[in-house]
Coordinates of C-alpha atoms and ligand atoms in Angstrom, one line a residue:
M1038 CA 138.6 95.9 118.0
T1039 CA 136.4 93.3 116.6
F1040 CA 132.6 92.9 116.7
M1041 CA 132.7 89.2 115.7
P1042 CA 131.7 86.7 118.4
N1043 CA 134.5 84.7 120.0
F1044 CA 133.2 81.2 119.2
N1045 CA 135.6 78.7 117.9
S1046 CA 133.1 75.9 117.0
A1047 CA 129.6 75.2 116.0
E1048 CA 129.2 73.5 119.4
E1049 CA 130.1 76.7 121.3
L1050 CA 127.6 78.6 119.2
A1051 CA 124.9 76.0 119.9
A1052 CA 125.5 76.2 123.6
H1053 CA 125.2 80.0 123.5
Q1054 CA 121.9 79.6 121.5
L1055 CA 120.4 77.2 124.0
K1056 CA 121.1 79.6 126.8
G1057 CA 119.5 82.5 124.9
L1058 CA 116.5 80.4 123.9
R1059 CA 115.9 79.5 127.6
W1060 CA 116.3 83.1 128.6
T1061 CA 113.9 84.3 125.9
V1062 CA 111.1 81.9 126.7
A1063 CA 111.3 82.6 130.5
H1064 CA 111.5 86.4 129.8
A1065 CA 108.5 86.4 127.4
Q1066 CA 106.4 84.3 129.6
A1067 CA 107.1 86.4 132.7
G1068 CA 106.7 89.8 130.9
S1069 CA 104.1 89.4 128.2
P1070 CA 100.5 88.3 128.8
F1071 CA 100.4 87.4 125.1
Y1072 CA 103.3 85.0 125.2
A1073 CA 102.2 83.6 128.5
R1074 CA 98.9 82.6 127.0
R1075 CA 100.5 81.2 123.9
L1076 CA 103.0 79.1 125.8
Q1077 CA 100.3 77.8 128.1
E1078 CA 98.1 76.9 125.1
A1079 CA 101.1 75.0 123.6
G1080 CA 101.7 73.3 127.0
V1081 CA 105.3 74.6 127.2
T1082 CA 107.1 76.0 130.2
P1083 CA 110.6 77.5 130.2
G1084 CA 111.8 74.5 132.1
D1085 CA 110.9 72.3 129.1
I1086 CA 113.7 73.8 127.0
K1087 CA 116.5 71.3 127.4
S1088 CA 118.0 71.3 124.0
L1089 CA 117.7 73.3 120.8
D1090 CA 115.4 70.6 119.4
D1091 CA 112.8 71.8 121.9
L1092 CA 112.4 74.9 119.8
R1093 CA 110.1 72.9 117.6
G1094 CA 107.6 72.5 120.4
L1095 CA 107.2 76.3 120.7
P1096 CA 104.2 78.1 119.2
F1097 CA 104.6 80.3 116.1
T1098 CA 104.2 84.1 116.2
M1099 CA 102.5 85.7 113.2
T1100 CA 102.1 89.1 111.6
D1101 CA 98.5 89.2 112.8
D1102 CA 99.8 88.9 116.4
L1103 CA 101.7 92.1 115.8
R1104 CA 98.6 93.9 114.5
A1105 CA 96.4 92.6 117.3
G1106 CA 98.9 93.9 119.9
Y1107 CA 99.2 97.4 118.3
P1108 CA 100.7 99.8 119.4
F1109 CA 103.0 97.7 121.6
P1110 CA 102.8 94.1 120.3
L1111 CA 104.8 91.4 122.1
L1112 CA 105.8 93.9 124.8
S1113 CA 107.7 91.9 127.5
V1114 CA 109.1 94.7 129.7
P1115 CA 107.5 97.4 131.7
I1116 CA 106.7 100.4 129.4
E1117 CA 109.1 102.6 131.3
E1118 CA 112.0 100.5 130.0
V1119 CA 111.1 101.3 126.4
V1120 CA 113.2 104.0 124.9
R1121 CA 112.2 104.0 121.2
V1122 CA 109.7 102.5 118.7
H1123 CA 110.2 101.9 115.0
A1124 CA 107.6 100.9 112.4
S1125 CA 107.5 99.2 109.1
S1126 CA 105.5 100.5 106.2
G1127 CA 101.8 99.8 105.9
T1128 CA 98.6 101.6 106.4
T1129 CA 97.5 102.9 109.8
G1130 CA 96.5 100.1 112.1
K1131 CA 98.2 97.5 109.9
R1132 CA 101.7 99.0 110.6
K1133 CA 104.0 96.7 112.4
V1134 CA 105.4 98.7 115.4
L1135 CA 108.2 97.3 117.5
A1136 CA 109.5 98.6 120.8
Y1137 CA 113.2 98.8 121.9
T1138 CA 114.9 99.0 125.2
Q1139 CA 118.3 100.7 125.5
K1140 CA 120.0 97.3 125.5
D1141 CA 118.1 96.3 122.3
L1142 CA 119.5 99.5 120.6
D1143 CA 123.0 98.7 121.9
D1144 CA 122.7 95.1 120.6
W1145 CA 121.5 96.4 117.2
A1146 CA 124.3 98.9 116.9
H1147 CA 126.8 96.1 117.8
M1148 CA 125.3 93.8 115.1
F1149 CA 125.4 96.6 112.5
A1150 CA 129.0 97.5 113.4
R1151 CA 129.8 93.8 112.7
C1152 CA 128.3 94.3 109.2
Y1153 CA 130.7 97.1 108.5
E1154 CA 133.6 94.9 109.8
M1155 CA 132.5 92.0 107.7
A1156 CA 132.4 94.2 104.6
G1157 CA 136.0 95.1 105.2
L1158 CA 135.6 98.7 106.3
T1159 CA 138.2 100.5 108.5
R1160 CA 137.8 103.5 110.8
A1161 CA 139.2 105.6 108.0
D1162 CA 136.1 104.9 105.8
R1163 CA 133.5 107.6 105.2
V1164 CA 130.0 106.2 104.9
Q1165 CA 127.4 108.2 103.0
I1166 CA 124.0 107.0 104.2
M1167 CA 121.3 107.6 101.6
V1168 CA 118.4 105.6 103.1
G1169 CA 115.4 106.9 104.9
Y1170 CA 115.5 108.3 108.4
G1171 CA 112.6 108.7 110.9
V1172 CA 110.3 106.0 112.1
W1173 CA 111.8 103.5 109.7
T1174 CA 114.7 101.4 111.0
A1175 CA 117.0 101.9 108.0
G1176 CA 118.8 105.3 108.4
V1177 CA 119.3 105.3 112.1
G1178 CA 120.5 101.7 112.0
F1179 CA 123.1 102.4 109.4
Q1180 CA 124.2 105.4 111.4
A1181 CA 124.4 104.0 114.9
G1182 CA 126.3 101.0 113.5
C1183 CA 128.8 103.2 111.7
E1184 CA 129.4 105.3 114.8
R1185 CA 129.8 102.2 116.9
F1186 CA 132.2 100.8 114.4
G1187 CA 134.2 104.1 114.4
A1188 CA 134.0 105.1 110.7
L1189 CA 132.7 108.5 109.7
A1190 CA 128.9 108.7 109.1
L1191 CA 127.4 111.2 106.6
P1192 CA 123.7 111.0 107.3
V1193 CA 122.3 112.6 104.1
G1194 CA 119.2 110.5 103.9
P1195 CA 117.4 109.7 100.6
G1196 CA 116.9 112.0 97.6
N1197 CA 118.5 115.5 97.7
L1198 CA 120.7 114.7 94.7
E1199 CA 122.7 117.9 94.6
M1200 CA 123.8 117.5 98.2
Q1201 CA 124.7 113.8 97.5
W1202 CA 127.0 114.9 94.7
Q1203 CA 128.6 117.6 96.8
F1204 CA 129.2 115.2 99.7
L1205 CA 130.6 112.5 97.4
V1206 CA 133.1 114.9 96.1
D1207 CA 133.9 117.2 99.0
F1208 CA 134.0 114.5 101.7
Q1209 CA 135.4 111.8 99.5
S1210 CA 133.0 109.2 100.8
T1211 CA 134.2 105.7 100.3
V1212 CA 131.1 103.7 101.1
M1213 CA 127.5 104.3 99.9
C1214 CA 124.4 102.9 101.7
S1215 CA 121.4 103.1 99.5
T1216 CA 118.6 101.3 97.7
S1217 CA 119.7 99.6 94.5
S1218 CA 117.7 102.0 92.3
M1219 CA 119.4 105.0 94.0
A1220 CA 122.8 103.4 93.5
L1221 CA 122.2 102.8 89.8
L1222 CA 121.0 106.4 89.4
M1223 CA 124.1 107.7 91.2
A1224 CA 126.4 105.5 89.2
E1225 CA 125.0 106.5 85.9
E1226 CA 125.1 110.2 86.8
I1227 CA 128.7 109.9 87.9
K1228 CA 129.5 108.7 84.4
R1229 CA 127.4 111.4 82.8
R1230 CA 129.0 114.2 84.8
G1231 CA 132.5 112.8 84.2
L1232 CA 133.1 112.7 87.9
G1233 CA 134.7 109.3 87.9
D1234 CA 138.1 110.6 89.1
Q1235 CA 136.6 112.8 91.8
V1236 CA 134.4 110.1 93.5
K1237 CA 136.1 107.6 95.7
I1238 CA 133.2 105.1 96.4
N1239 CA 134.6 101.6 96.6
K1240 CA 131.8 99.8 98.4
L1241 CA 128.0 99.8 98.2
I1242 CA 125.8 98.3 101.0
Y1243 CA 122.3 97.8 99.7
G1244 CA 119.2 95.6 100.3
S1245 CA 118.8 93.3 97.4
E1246 CA 115.2 92.4 97.9
R1247 CA 113.3 93.0 94.6
T1248 CA 116.7 93.6 92.9
S1249 CA 117.3 91.2 90.0
E1250 CA 120.6 89.6 89.3
A1251 CA 120.8 91.7 86.1
M1252 CA 120.3 94.9 88.1
R1253 CA 123.1 94.0 90.4
Q1254 CA 125.5 93.4 87.5
R1255 CA 124.6 96.8 86.0
I1256 CA 125.2 98.6 89.3
S1257 CA 128.5 96.9 90.0
Q1258 CA 129.7 97.6 86.5
A1259 CA 128.6 101.3 86.5
L1260 CA 129.8 102.0 90.0
G1261 CA 133.0 100.0 90.0
A1262 CA 132.4 99.1 93.6
E1263 CA 132.2 96.0 95.7
L1264 CA 128.5 95.2 96.5
F1265 CA 127.2 93.9 99.8
D1266 CA 123.7 92.7 100.2
I1267 CA 122.3 93.6 103.7
P1268 CA 118.8 92.1 104.6
G1269 CA 116.7 93.7 107.2
L1270 CA 113.4 93.2 109.0
T1271 CA 111.9 95.7 111.4
E1272 CA 110.5 92.9 113.6
L1273 CA 114.1 91.6 114.0
Y1274 CA 115.7 95.0 115.0
G1275 CA 116.0 96.2 111.4
P1276 CA 118.8 96.0 108.8
G1277 CA 122.1 94.8 110.1
T1278 CA 121.3 91.3 111.4
G1279 CA 123.6 89.8 108.7
I1280 CA 125.5 90.8 105.5
E1281 CA 127.2 89.4 102.5
C1282 CA 131.0 88.8 103.2
R1283 CA 133.9 89.6 100.9
A1284 CA 133.8 86.0 99.4
H1285 CA 130.4 87.1 97.9
Q1286 CA 128.8 83.7 98.3
G1287 CA 125.8 84.3 100.5
I1288 CA 124.9 86.3 103.6
H1289 CA 126.3 85.5 107.0
Y1290 CA 123.7 86.0 109.7
W1291 CA 124.3 86.7 113.4
A1292 CA 123.3 83.3 114.9
D1293 CA 124.5 84.5 118.3
Y1294 CA 121.6 86.9 118.3
Y1295 CA 118.8 84.8 116.7
I1296 CA 118.0 81.3 115.6
L1297 CA 117.0 81.0 111.9
E1298 CA 114.8 78.1 110.9
I1299 CA 113.9 77.4 107.3
L1300 CA 110.5 75.7 107.1
D1301 CA 108.2 74.4 104.5
P1302 CA 105.5 77.2 104.5
V1303 CA 102.7 74.6 104.2
S1304 CA 103.7 71.8 106.5
L1305 CA 105.8 74.0 108.8
E1306 CA 108.4 71.2 109.0
P1307 CA 112.1 71.9 108.4
V1308 CA 113.2 71.6 104.7
A1309 CA 116.3 69.6 103.9
P1310 CA 119.5 71.7 104.4
G1311 CA 120.0 73.9 101.3
E1312 CA 116.3 73.8 100.2
I1313 CA 114.2 76.9 99.9
G1314 CA 111.7 77.6 102.7
E1315 CA 110.3 80.3 104.9
M1316 CA 112.6 82.1 107.3
V1317 CA 111.3 81.7 110.9
V1318 CA 113.3 83.6 113.6
T1319 CA 113.6 83.3 117.3
T1320 CA 115.6 86.0 119.1
L1321 CA 118.1 85.2 121.9
C1322 CA 118.4 88.4 123.9
K1323 CA 115.8 90.9 122.6
E1324 CA 114.1 92.5 125.6
A1325 CA 111.2 94.8 124.6
A1326 CA 109.6 92.7 121.8
P1327 CA 111.2 89.2 121.7
L1328 CA 110.3 87.0 118.8
I1329 CA 109.5 83.3 119.3
R1330 CA 109.3 81.4 116.0
Y1331 CA 108.2 84.5 114.1
R1332 CA 107.1 83.7 110.6
T1333 CA 108.7 86.3 108.4
R1334 CA 107.1 85.1 105.1
D1335 CA 110.4 85.7 103.4
L1336 CA 111.9 82.8 101.5
C1337 CA 115.5 81.8 101.3
R1338 CA 117.8 78.8 101.7
L1339 CA 120.6 77.9 104.1
L1340 CA 124.1 77.5 102.6
P1341 CA 125.3 74.6 104.7
E1342 CA 128.9 74.4 103.4
P1343 CA 131.7 76.4 105.2
C1344 CA 132.3 79.8 103.7
P1345 CA 135.6 80.4 101.9
C1346 CA 136.2 83.5 104.0
G1347 CA 136.6 81.2 107.0
N1348 CA 134.1 82.9 109.3
I1349 CA 132.1 80.3 111.2
L1350 CA 128.9 82.3 111.4
P1351 CA 126.3 80.5 109.3
R1352 CA 125.0 81.7 105.9
H1353 CA 121.8 82.0 104.0
G1354 CA 121.2 82.8 100.3
R1355 CA 119.5 86.0 99.1
I1356 CA 115.9 86.5 99.9
M1357 CA 113.9 84.9 97.0
G1358 CA 110.5 86.5 97.6
R1359 CA 107.4 85.8 99.8
S1360 CA 106.0 82.5 100.8
D1361 CA 102.5 83.7 99.8
D1362 CA 103.8 83.5 96.2
M1363 CA 104.7 79.8 96.5
I1364 CA 103.2 77.3 94.1
K1365 CA 103.2 73.5 94.3
F1366 CA 103.9 71.8 91.0
R1367 CA 104.2 68.0 90.7
A1368 CA 105.0 67.8 94.4
V1369 CA 107.8 70.4 94.1
N1370 CA 107.6 73.8 95.9
I1371 CA 108.4 76.5 93.4
Y1372 CA 108.9 80.2 94.0
P1373 CA 108.9 83.0 91.4
G1374 CA 112.3 84.0 92.6
Q1375 CA 113.8 80.7 91.4
I1376 CA 112.4 81.2 87.8
D1377 CA 113.7 84.8 88.0
H1378 CA 117.1 83.4 88.8
V1379 CA 117.2 80.9 85.9
L1380 CA 116.1 83.5 83.4
S1381 CA 118.7 85.9 84.6
Q1382 CA 121.4 83.3 83.9
S1383 CA 120.0 82.6 80.4
P1384 CA 121.4 84.8 77.6
G1385 CA 119.1 86.3 75.0
V1386 CA 116.1 86.8 77.4
G1387 CA 114.3 90.0 78.2
S1388 CA 113.1 90.8 81.8
E1389 CA 109.4 90.0 81.4
Y1390 CA 108.0 86.5 81.8
Q1391 CA 104.8 84.7 82.7
V1392 CA 104.4 81.2 84.1
H1393 CA 101.2 79.3 83.1
L1394 CA 100.0 76.2 84.9
R1395 CA 97.3 73.9 83.6
R1396 CA 96.1 70.4 84.2
G1397 CA 96.3 68.1 81.2
E1398 CA 93.7 65.5 80.2
D1399 CA 96.0 62.9 81.6
G1400 CA 95.4 64.5 85.0
R1401 CA 99.0 65.7 85.2
D1402 CA 100.2 69.3 85.7
Y1403 CA 101.9 71.2 82.9
M1404 CA 104.0 74.3 83.0
V1405 CA 104.5 76.8 80.2
I1406 CA 107.0 79.7 80.7
M1407 CA 106.5 82.5 78.3
V1408 CA 109.6 84.8 78.0
E1409 CA 110.4 87.7 75.8
R1410 CA 113.4 87.7 73.5
A1411 CA 116.0 90.3 74.5
P1412 CA 115.6 93.6 72.6
E1413 CA 118.6 93.0 70.5
G1414 CA 117.9 89.2 70.0
S1415 CA 116.8 87.6 66.7
A1416 CA 114.0 85.1 66.2
G1417 CA 116.4 82.7 64.6
D1418 CA 117.9 82.0 68.0
D1419 CA 114.6 81.3 69.8
Q1420 CA 115.1 77.5 69.7
A1421 CA 118.5 77.6 71.3
V1422 CA 117.3 80.2 73.9
A1423 CA 114.3 77.9 74.8
A1424 CA 116.6 74.9 75.1
S1425 CA 118.9 76.7 77.4
I1426 CA 116.1 77.9 79.7
S1427 CA 114.5 74.5 79.7
K1428 CA 117.8 72.9 80.8
G1429 CA 118.2 75.6 83.5
V1430 CA 114.8 75.0 84.9
K1431 CA 115.4 71.3 85.0
A1432 CA 118.7 71.7 86.7
H1433 CA 117.7 74.3 89.3
I1434 CA 114.0 73.7 90.0
L1435 CA 113.8 70.0 89.1
V1436 CA 110.7 70.3 86.9
S1437 CA 110.0 70.2 83.2
A1438 CA 108.5 73.2 81.5
E1439 CA 107.7 74.1 77.9
I1440 CA 109.4 77.4 77.0
Q1441 CA 107.8 79.9 74.5
V1442 CA 110.0 82.7 73.4
M1443 CA 108.0 85.8 72.2
D1444 CA 108.8 89.1 70.7
Y1445 CA 110.3 91.8 72.9
G1446 CA 107.5 94.0 74.3
S1447 CA 104.7 91.5 73.8
L1448 CA 104.0 90.7 77.4
P1449 CA 102.1 93.3 79.5
R1450 CA 104.0 95.7 81.7
S1451 CA 102.8 97.4 84.8
E1452 CA 104.0 100.1 87.1
R1453 CA 103.0 97.9 90.0
K1454 CA 104.3 94.4 90.5
S1455 CA 103.4 92.4 87.4
Q1456 CA 101.4 89.2 87.8
R1457 CA 103.8 86.3 86.9
I1458 CA 102.0 83.2 87.8
F1459 CA 98.8 82.1 86.1
D1460 CA 97.5 79.0 87.8
R1461 CA 94.5 77.5 85.9
R1462 CA 94.8 74.0 87.2
E1463 CA 91.5 74.0 89.1
E1464 CA 89.6 75.3 86.0
V1465 CA 89.6 72.0 84.1
Ligands
ZN774 ZN1 132.0 84.4 104.2

């Protein structure tokens, strides 16, 4: 049994997408007063959708639209057809709540089963699910997908470390689904307790958002498992709408369930293939709360080349951060995630950094990146470290920056997300 689509070519996939796009626009217009009004304002009717290019004429849907429609935003079916709601984190009233029909839940389970298939699981695998259950989409998504796939689900949930150990050993779990910090904690504890021989974990499925490259390497080393990045967005069903494959070169996404556009967050025009932009999604068969050009605010790039694994489902790179954090520097869009990436590839660098932007007397913009030397590094290597970072920045981000290497521990640390970008260009 396979959960992969039976498309043989990009053309067949495109034909399927066009059919789904037409259905979605007609369904949303007929079922949702919100969408009916939006489409009317944009002067679009379902009959106008003749090719996939006509997607560009459709209006955007934003986070604020979800909040305005609370508690049933974007609802496009009679309420009797709704069988469940899920919510994303956030304070009351600002929470994003999304409704699901039974078909939506079936589709989600199918997509998630496909994730397990792509990660190379078999029905003999035992999947220990260590993520949150309840109103959040995570736990129940991992579980329904596992059951649909036919592997054994162990729904432990987060925390409860003693039970996690016991289950890892007694049930001989082979796959762990958790956050990256939980995975690291478990991996280090397996070593400390000398349980290496008794634990059989060989795969970890985790959401990499806010996980640095360095952290991923630490987990993979400590756990000795194959890692699979699984992105997820409550608005778009939840986790399971794509996953890293065994070639480990990006994330395949389920283009037979949604269309992914990558747009410049300022101009809202498509970026060139392979460039970073905001992920904008349009669902193709979602009933209760369909998405039409929903702006996720997440940044990533498409990977246009065919994947070595041979699967024709398209790929995107890992999520690089939020579009609200974007800066424009000498006509280039820059995201903190890109600088993160360059620094993680540069030896001799600690994890803290700051980016300072100022306007010179010549009217041009200048960038200084302050980085900490690695704890074990020596000041004698600073010049070489700076030169290597500068080269990396030029190669990957296409801008010039001055690099200042500082003592380890000299940049401020904070429990909350540290401020990285200091833009003083308007102050001159
Ligand atoms: Zn692949």
